[in-house]
mmCIF file of C-alpha atoms and ligand atoms in Angstrom:
data_model
loop_
_atom_site.group_PDB
_atom_site.id
_atom_site.type_symbol
_atom_site.label_atom_id
_atom_site.label_comp_id
_atom_site.label_asym_id
_atom_site.label_seq_id
_atom_site.Cartn_x
_atom_site.Cartn_y
_atom_site.Cartn_z
ATOM 1 C CA MET A 1 35.474 92.154 67.766
ATOM 2 C CA ASN A 2 34.040 89.090 66.204
ATOM 3 C CA SER A 3 36.936 86.711 66.739
ATOM 4 C CA ARG A 4 36.369 84.453 69.913
ATOM 5 C CA ILE A 5 37.861 81.234 71.683
ATOM 6 C CA ILE A 6 35.492 78.492 70.954
ATOM 7 C CA GLY A 7 37.556 75.398 72.193
ATOM 8 C CA LYS A 8 40.487 74.508 73.513
ATOM 9 C CA ILE A 9 42.852 71.195 72.794
ATOM 10 C CA LYS A 10 44.998 69.469 75.029
ATOM 11 C CA LEU A 11 47.944 69.247 72.297
ATOM 12 C CA ASN A 12 50.238 66.230 72.653
ATOM 13 C CA LEU A 13 53.250 68.379 72.509
ATOM 14 C CA GLU A 14 55.904 65.617 72.261
ATOM 15 C CA ALA A 15 53.858 64.252 69.142
ATOM 16 C CA LEU A 16 53.475 67.705 67.803
ATOM 17 C CA LYS A 17 57.151 68.381 67.988
ATOM 18 C CA ARG A 18 57.891 65.742 65.505
ATOM 19 C CA ASP A 19 55.266 67.267 62.769
ATOM 20 C CA VAL A 20 56.889 70.766 63.350
ATOM 21 C CA ILE A 21 60.501 69.753 62.624
ATOM 22 C CA VAL A 22 59.316 68.186 59.502
ATOM 23 C CA LEU A 23 56.954 71.514 58.618
ATOM 24 C CA GLU A 24 59.708 73.896 59.546
ATOM 25 C CA LYS A 25 62.190 72.091 56.903
ATOM 26 C CA SER A 26 59.537 71.774 54.356
ATOM 27 C CA GLN A 27 59.088 73.850 51.171
ATOM 28 C CA PHE A 28 56.231 76.141 52.034
ATOM 29 C CA SER A 29 53.952 77.705 49.413
ATOM 30 C CA ASN A 30 54.724 80.939 47.252
ATOM 31 C CA ALA A 31 50.967 81.889 48.072
ATOM 32 C CA TYR A 32 50.153 85.414 49.628
ATOM 33 C CA LYS A 33 53.766 86.861 48.976
ATOM 34 C CA GLU A 34 52.402 90.090 48.180
ATOM 35 C CA PHE A 35 50.520 90.217 51.701
ATOM 36 C CA ALA A 36 53.378 89.480 53.342
ATOM 37 C CA TYR A 37 56.227 91.648 54.726
ATOM 38 C CA GLY A 38 59.284 89.742 56.011
ATOM 39 C CA ASP A 39 58.976 86.280 57.059
ATOM 40 C CA TRP A 40 55.380 85.091 56.570
ATOM 41 C CA LYS A 41 54.412 82.224 54.567
ATOM 42 C CA THR A 42 52.008 79.369 53.929
ATOM 43 C CA SER A 43 51.696 75.758 53.717
ATOM 44 C CA ILE A 44 48.357 73.935 52.392
ATOM 45 C CA ILE A 45 47.375 70.538 53.952
ATOM 46 C CA TRP A 46 43.802 69.691 52.868
ATOM 47 C CA ASN A 47 42.417 70.692 49.747
ATOM 48 C CA GLN A 48 40.275 70.108 47.272
ATOM 49 C CA ASP A 49 41.646 67.071 45.436
ATOM 50 C CA GLY A 50 44.763 66.124 47.781
ATOM 51 C CA ILE A 51 47.277 66.864 45.347
ATOM 52 C CA ASP A 52 50.224 69.740 46.444
ATOM 53 C CA SER A 53 48.792 72.881 44.786
ATOM 54 C CA ASN A 54 49.307 76.513 44.436
ATOM 55 C CA GLY A 55 48.366 77.467 48.026
ATOM 56 C CA LEU A 56 45.580 79.732 46.997
ATOM 57 C CA ILE A 57 41.797 79.287 48.106
ATOM 58 C CA HIS A 58 38.925 78.988 46.253
ATOM 59 C CA ASP A 59 35.229 78.020 45.657
ATOM 60 C CA TYR A 60 34.852 74.513 44.854
ATOM 61 C CA ARG A 61 32.109 71.793 45.499
ATOM 62 C CA GLY A 62 32.998 68.804 47.700
ATOM 63 C CA TYR A 63 35.103 68.710 50.995
ATOM 64 C CA ALA A 64 39.018 68.690 51.563
ATOM 65 C CA LYS A 65 41.205 65.844 51.786
ATOM 66 C CA PRO A 66 45.123 65.642 52.967
ATOM 67 C CA THR A 67 47.270 66.397 50.376
ATOM 68 C CA VAL A 68 50.411 63.997 49.942
ATOM 69 C CA PHE A 69 52.522 66.222 51.970
ATOM 70 C CA ALA A 70 50.143 66.050 54.946
ATOM 71 C CA ASN A 71 50.283 62.426 55.409
ATOM 72 C CA SER A 72 53.614 62.928 56.825
ATOM 73 C CA LEU A 73 52.171 65.323 59.510
ATOM 74 C CA LYS A 74 50.313 63.136 61.760
ATOM 75 C CA SER A 75 49.808 64.731 65.221
ATOM 76 C CA ILE A 76 48.363 67.687 63.343
ATOM 77 C CA ASN A 77 45.990 65.060 61.310
ATOM 78 C CA GLU A 78 45.093 63.805 64.131
ATOM 79 C CA ILE A 79 44.340 67.006 65.765
ATOM 80 C CA ILE A 80 41.748 68.247 62.842
ATOM 81 C CA GLU A 81 40.191 64.880 62.578
ATOM 82 C CA ASN A 82 39.663 64.283 66.274
ATOM 83 C CA ASN A 83 38.123 68.068 66.888
ATOM 84 C CA PHE A 84 36.929 69.037 64.157
ATOM 85 C CA ASN A 85 33.399 68.270 61.464
ATOM 86 C CA VAL A 86 35.967 67.767 58.564
ATOM 87 C CA SER A 87 32.632 66.704 56.352
ATOM 88 C CA LYS A 88 32.663 70.969 56.100
ATOM 89 C CA LEU A 89 36.505 71.536 55.478
ATOM 90 C CA LYS A 90 37.226 73.358 52.783
ATOM 91 C CA PHE A 91 41.282 74.163 53.559
ATOM 92 C CA ALA A 92 43.652 73.299 55.898
ATOM 93 C CA ARG A 93 46.569 75.333 56.185
ATOM 94 C CA ILE A 94 49.531 76.420 58.197
ATOM 95 C CA PHE A 95 50.515 79.836 58.142
ATOM 96 C CA SER A 96 54.314 80.519 59.560
ATOM 97 C CA VAL A 97 55.762 83.967 60.754
ATOM 98 C CA SER A 98 58.960 85.039 62.237
ATOM 99 C CA ASN A 99 61.160 87.392 62.561
ATOM 100 C CA ASN A 100 59.197 90.527 62.728
ATOM 101 C CA GLY A 101 57.499 89.646 59.822
ATOM 102 C CA LEU A 102 54.039 90.254 59.533
ATOM 103 C CA VAL A 103 50.666 89.947 56.943
ATOM 104 C CA VAL A 104 49.511 93.386 56.099
ATOM 105 C CA PRO A 105 46.271 94.615 57.608
ATOM 106 C CA HIS A 106 43.532 92.936 55.135
ATOM 107 C CA VAL A 107 39.740 91.607 54.728
ATOM 108 C CA ASP A 108 39.839 87.930 53.481
ATOM 109 C CA TYR A 109 37.387 85.952 51.082
ATOM 110 C CA LEU A 110 37.337 88.661 48.662
ATOM 111 C CA GLU A 111 37.792 86.627 45.715
ATOM 112 C CA LEU A 112 35.294 83.697 46.934
ATOM 113 C CA LYS A 113 30.913 83.454 46.201
ATOM 114 C CA GLN A 114 30.750 83.083 49.724
ATOM 115 C CA ASN A 115 32.768 83.517 53.022
ATOM 116 C CA PHE A 116 34.466 80.686 54.506
ATOM 117 C CA VAL A 117 34.685 80.175 59.015
ATOM 118 C CA ARG A 118 37.784 80.190 59.567
ATOM 119 C CA VAL A 119 39.565 78.420 62.564
ATOM 120 C CA HIS A 120 42.984 79.069 63.967
ATOM 121 C CA ILE A 121 45.151 76.607 66.314
ATOM 122 C CA PRO A 122 48.233 77.900 67.644
ATOM 123 C CA LEU A 123 50.814 75.018 67.298
ATOM 124 C CA GLN A 124 54.107 76.850 68.612
ATOM 125 C CA THR A 125 53.936 80.567 69.773
ATOM 126 C CA SER A 126 54.642 82.890 72.190
ATOM 127 C CA LEU A 127 53.745 86.025 74.017
ATOM 128 C CA SER A 128 54.732 88.291 71.424
ATOM 129 C CA CYS A 129 53.120 86.805 68.665
ATOM 130 C CA LEU A 130 50.306 89.050 68.105
ATOM 131 C CA SER A 131 47.016 89.345 66.173
ATOM 132 C CA SER A 132 44.520 91.609 65.284
ATOM 133 C CA GLU A 133 40.880 92.620 64.400
ATOM 134 C CA LYS A 134 39.897 95.747 63.918
ATOM 135 C CA ASP A 135 40.438 97.884 66.912
ATOM 136 C CA ASN A 136 41.445 94.991 68.558
ATOM 137 C CA VAL A 137 45.301 93.448 69.254
ATOM 138 C CA PHE A 138 45.234 89.694 71.162
ATOM 139 C CA HIS A 139 47.722 86.932 71.382
ATOM 140 C CA MET A 140 46.023 83.129 70.303
ATOM 141 C CA ARG A 141 47.694 80.825 73.232
ATOM 142 C CA LEU A 142 48.872 77.421 72.797
ATOM 143 C CA GLY A 143 45.923 74.609 71.749
ATOM 144 C CA GLU A 144 43.320 77.106 72.016
ATOM 145 C CA ILE A 145 40.885 76.848 68.707
ATOM 146 C CA TRP A 146 39.713 80.505 67.606
ATOM 147 C CA TYR A 147 37.002 81.634 65.158
ATOM 148 C CA LEU A 148 38.511 84.236 63.719
ATOM 149 C CA ASP A 149 36.151 86.704 61.479
ATOM 150 C CA ALA A 150 38.632 87.223 58.378
ATOM 151 C CA SER A 151 35.566 89.099 56.619
ATOM 152 C CA ASN A 152 36.798 92.204 59.200
ATOM 153 C CA ILE A 153 39.929 94.036 58.459
ATOM 154 C CA HIS A 154 42.964 91.726 60.245
ATOM 155 C CA SER A 155 46.556 91.142 60.509
ATOM 156 C CA ALA A 156 49.066 89.306 62.139
ATOM 157 C CA ALA A 157 52.963 89.546 63.680
ATOM 158 C CA CYS A 158 55.452 87.715 65.173
ATOM 159 C CA PHE A 159 57.843 89.869 66.973
ATOM 160 C CA SER A 160 59.604 86.907 68.546
ATOM 161 C CA ASN A 161 62.696 84.688 67.765
ATOM 162 C CA ILE A 162 60.378 81.599 67.665
ATOM 163 C CA ASN A 163 58.544 80.824 65.116
ATOM 164 C CA ARG A 164 55.148 81.307 64.875
ATOM 165 C CA LEU A 165 52.853 78.239 63.433
ATOM 166 C CA HIS A 166 49.200 78.172 62.918
ATOM 167 C CA LEU A 167 46.662 75.352 62.131
ATOM 168 C CA VAL A 168 44.332 77.607 60.092
ATOM 169 C CA LEU A 169 41.230 75.571 59.430
ATOM 170 C CA ASP A 170 38.657 77.165 56.222
ATOM 171 C CA PHE A 171 34.846 75.217 56.856
ATOM 172 C CA GLU A 172 32.437 76.034 54.050
ATOM 173 C CA TYR A 173 30.368 78.675 55.781
ATOM 174 C CA MET A 174 27.633 77.829 58.483
ATOM 175 C CA GLU A 175 25.745 80.382 60.519
ATOM 176 C CA HIS A 176 26.658 78.468 64.125
ATOM 177 C CA VAL A 177 30.679 78.609 64.054
ATOM 178 C CA GLU A 178 30.825 76.052 66.806
ATOM 179 C CA CYS A 179 29.317 73.367 64.539
ATOM 180 C CA VAL A 180 33.119 73.644 62.885
ATOM 181 C CA LEU A 181 33.834 71.633 65.997
ATOM 182 C CA ARG A 182 32.891 67.463 66.105
ATOM 183 C CA GLN A 183 29.751 66.562 67.622
ATOM 184 C CA ASP A 184 31.124 64.790 70.696
ATOM 185 C CA ILE A 185 33.660 67.792 71.360
ATOM 186 C CA ASN A 186 32.173 70.559 73.643
ATOM 187 C CA PRO A 187 32.371 73.947 72.887
ATOM 188 C CA CYS A 188 33.844 76.248 75.561
ATOM 189 C CA LYS A 189 33.036 79.720 76.293
ATOM 190 C CA GLU A 190 34.630 80.324 79.706
ATOM 191 C CA ILE A 191 38.117 81.332 78.611
ATOM 192 C CA LEU A 192 38.905 84.670 78.954
ATOM 193 C CA PRO A 193 41.084 85.967 75.417
ATOM 194 C CA HIS A 194 44.528 87.538 76.098
ATOM 195 C CA ILE A 195 43.988 91.200 74.823
ATOM 196 C CA ILE A 196 47.202 93.092 74.621
ATOM 197 C CA TYR A 197 46.853 96.664 76.692
ATOM 198 C CA ARG A 198 48.038 99.127 74.185
ATOM 199 C CA ASP A 199 49.142 102.881 74.826
ATOM 200 C CA ASP A 200 47.092 105.612 72.865
ATOM 201 C CA LEU A 201 49.296 106.822 70.009
ATOM 202 C CA ASN A 202 50.150 110.515 70.756
ATOM 203 C CA SER A 203 50.642 113.831 68.491
ATOM 204 C CA GLN A 204 54.464 113.381 68.478
ATOM 205 C CA GLU A 205 53.998 109.787 67.078
ATOM 206 C CA LEU A 206 51.506 110.763 64.537
ATOM 207 C CA MET A 207 53.718 113.693 63.134
ATOM 208 C CA GLY A 208 56.743 111.115 62.759
ATOM 209 C CA ILE A 209 54.641 108.544 61.011
ATOM 210 C CA LEU A 210 53.194 111.630 58.499
ATOM 211 C CA SER A 211 56.553 112.542 57.846
ATOM 212 C CA LEU A 212 57.757 109.544 56.256
ATOM 213 C CA SER A 213 56.232 111.763 53.106
ATOM 214 C CA GLU A 214 59.658 113.410 52.931
ATOM 215 C CA VAL A 215 61.451 110.116 52.238
ATOM 216 C CA VAL A 216 59.013 107.778 50.693
ATOM 217 C CA SER A 217 60.053 106.400 47.126
ATOM 218 C CA GLU A 218 59.393 102.676 45.384
ATOM 219 C CA ASP A 219 62.612 101.411 46.797
ATOM 220 C CA ASN A 220 61.433 102.163 50.559
ATOM 221 C CA PHE A 221 57.479 101.850 49.866
ATOM 222 C CA ARG A 222 57.105 98.291 51.159
ATOM 223 C CA ASP A 223 59.849 98.718 54.076
ATOM 224 C CA ILE A 224 57.092 101.487 55.222
ATOM 225 C CA VAL A 225 53.919 99.476 54.654
ATOM 226 C CA SER A 226 55.443 97.695 57.208
ATOM 227 C CA ILE A 227 56.547 100.255 59.589
ATOM 228 C CA LEU A 228 52.620 101.500 59.474
ATOM 229 C CA SER A 229 51.472 98.060 59.551
ATOM 230 C CA LYS A 230 53.368 97.290 62.948
ATOM 231 C CA ILE A 231 52.303 100.439 64.798
ATOM 232 C CA HIS A 232 48.876 99.047 65.472
ATOM 233 C CA PHE A 233 50.209 96.185 67.530
ATOM 234 C CA ARG A 234 52.049 98.483 70.137
ATOM 235 C CA LYS A 235 49.826 101.668 70.079
ATOM 236 C CA ASN A 236 45.903 102.260 70.475
ATOM 237 C CA VAL A 237 44.513 102.480 67.053
ATOM 238 C CA CYS A 238 42.497 100.370 64.358
ATOM 239 C CA SER A 239 44.710 98.793 61.906
ATOM 240 C CA SER A 240 43.061 100.424 58.984
ATOM 241 C CA LYS A 241 44.781 103.705 60.241
ATOM 242 C CA MET A 242 47.737 102.360 58.219
ATOM 243 C CA PHE A 243 46.157 102.957 55.122
ATOM 244 C CA GLU A 244 44.912 106.389 56.215
ATOM 245 C CA TRP A 245 48.586 107.322 57.070
ATOM 246 C CA LEU A 246 49.798 105.678 53.739
ATOM 247 C CA LYS A 247 47.186 107.453 51.564
ATOM 248 C CA TYR A 248 48.581 110.660 53.270
ATOM 249 C CA ILE A 249 52.102 110.018 53.094
ATOM 250 C CA VAL A 250 52.118 109.165 49.255
ATOM 251 C CA TYR A 251 49.571 112.090 48.333
ATOM 252 C CA LYS A 252 51.751 114.701 50.120
ATOM 253 C CA ASN A 253 54.921 113.123 48.172
ATOM 254 C CA ASN A 254 52.560 113.490 45.125
ATOM 255 C CA LYS A 255 54.546 110.712 42.409
ATOM 256 C CA LYS A 256 52.185 109.718 40.482
ATOM 257 C CA THR A 257 53.815 105.643 40.946
ATOM 258 C CA LEU A 258 53.473 105.921 44.730
ATOM 259 C CA ILE A 259 49.959 107.282 44.746
ATOM 260 C CA ASN A 260 49.459 103.928 42.163
ATOM 261 C CA MET A 261 51.116 101.648 44.667
ATOM 262 C CA TYR A 262 48.900 103.026 47.224
ATOM 263 C CA GLU A 263 45.618 102.538 45.418
ATOM 264 C CA ASN A 264 46.769 99.109 44.363
ATOM 265 C CA LEU A 265 47.686 97.756 47.456
ATOM 266 C CA MET A 266 44.243 99.636 49.289
ATOM 267 C CA ARG A 267 42.346 97.667 46.544
ATOM 268 C CA GLU A 268 44.017 94.277 46.992
ATOM 269 C CA CYS A 269 43.917 94.444 50.596
ATOM 270 C CA LEU A 270 40.105 95.627 51.223
ATOM 271 C CA ILE A 271 38.160 95.682 48.324
ATOM 272 C CA TYR A 272 38.832 93.380 45.404
ATOM 273 C CA ARG A 273 40.606 90.041 44.492
ATOM 274 C CA ASP A 274 40.404 87.994 41.453
ATOM 275 C CA ALA A 275 39.454 84.551 42.158
ATOM 276 C CA PRO A 276 42.306 82.117 41.490
ATOM 277 C CA ILE A 277 42.570 80.189 38.052
ATOM 278 C CA VAL A 278 42.248 76.488 39.101
ATOM 279 C CA ASN A 279 42.423 73.430 36.999
ATOM 280 C CA LEU A 280 39.718 71.674 38.631
ATOM 281 C CA GLU A 281 36.095 72.436 38.158
ATOM 282 C CA VAL A 282 35.220 75.701 40.014
ATOM 283 C CA VAL A 283 31.653 76.536 41.375
HETATM 284 C C1 YCP B 1 43.943 84.007 52.943
HETATM 285 N N1 YCP B 1 44.440 86.205 52.401
HETATM 286 O O1 YCP B 1 42.789 84.133 53.238
HETATM 287 C C2 YCP B 1 44.967 84.914 52.537
HETATM 288 C C3 YCP B 1 45.949 84.844 53.818
HETATM 289 C C4 YCP B 1 46.458 86.829 53.332
HETATM 290 C C5 YCP B 1 45.625 86.960 52.098
HETATM 291 C C6 YCP B 1 46.983 85.483 53.616
HETATM 292 O O2 YCP B 1 44.325 82.670 52.847
HETATM 293 CO CO1 CO B 2 43.255 86.860 56.159
#
């Protein structure tokens, strides 16, 4: 996988706790709800104009400012300003996942002219908070700075009773991803990632998955997508298998509406997304 740890922040957990309380009580955005299965939500804290907006990322000229809401998140703003090259920052967001929620396997930046460089910093997590990129599943530990290659298929889930909170930063594209760090911060290469070991998927399990073609319907389509998306976190398959299984299931069932639902999901996740309409000048 291309995603890797590029640094580590010593978090001030006491100060951070205050921001986490504010965040957990705050109104998250409705952006990307179609990618969310169960409790997954996002909140935008730095953006183009510093005005709280719809929560969608987009191309724009210039760099990000904290939103009005972000001014109440003192510790999180310090994490951003003390460690990162904010002169190249486009968006800062918080991703929250809980209660077995997940974001469906997908590729990002399909709606942009140029990719961003994305970084995740876990602010609240536990061992059952998992992320994946292609064939790998991993757990990002508290305070680690992860470069995430969101242009590869990826997914994330929280199989824990805590609310997983990640700070997610999108920077203007740059070849050397370590340049997202402030010049006085040393990148670190020595930290080994926590990779999750997974058993192979056996043929009975595969048959169980494919037999969902017998019961799939418009009423349970989203539930089935969620079940299929969760398998790769525990079984040694690429997250993209989910789309192959789903395709088999809907074509075997052979209902036009279900086939359309599959085709739309697959296109939106892997092939094409419209750029969002924003009020401000777009490059
Ligand atoms: C993004 N893409 O890149 C989102 C996150 C899924 C779709 C959730 O901001
Ligand atoms: Co993504």
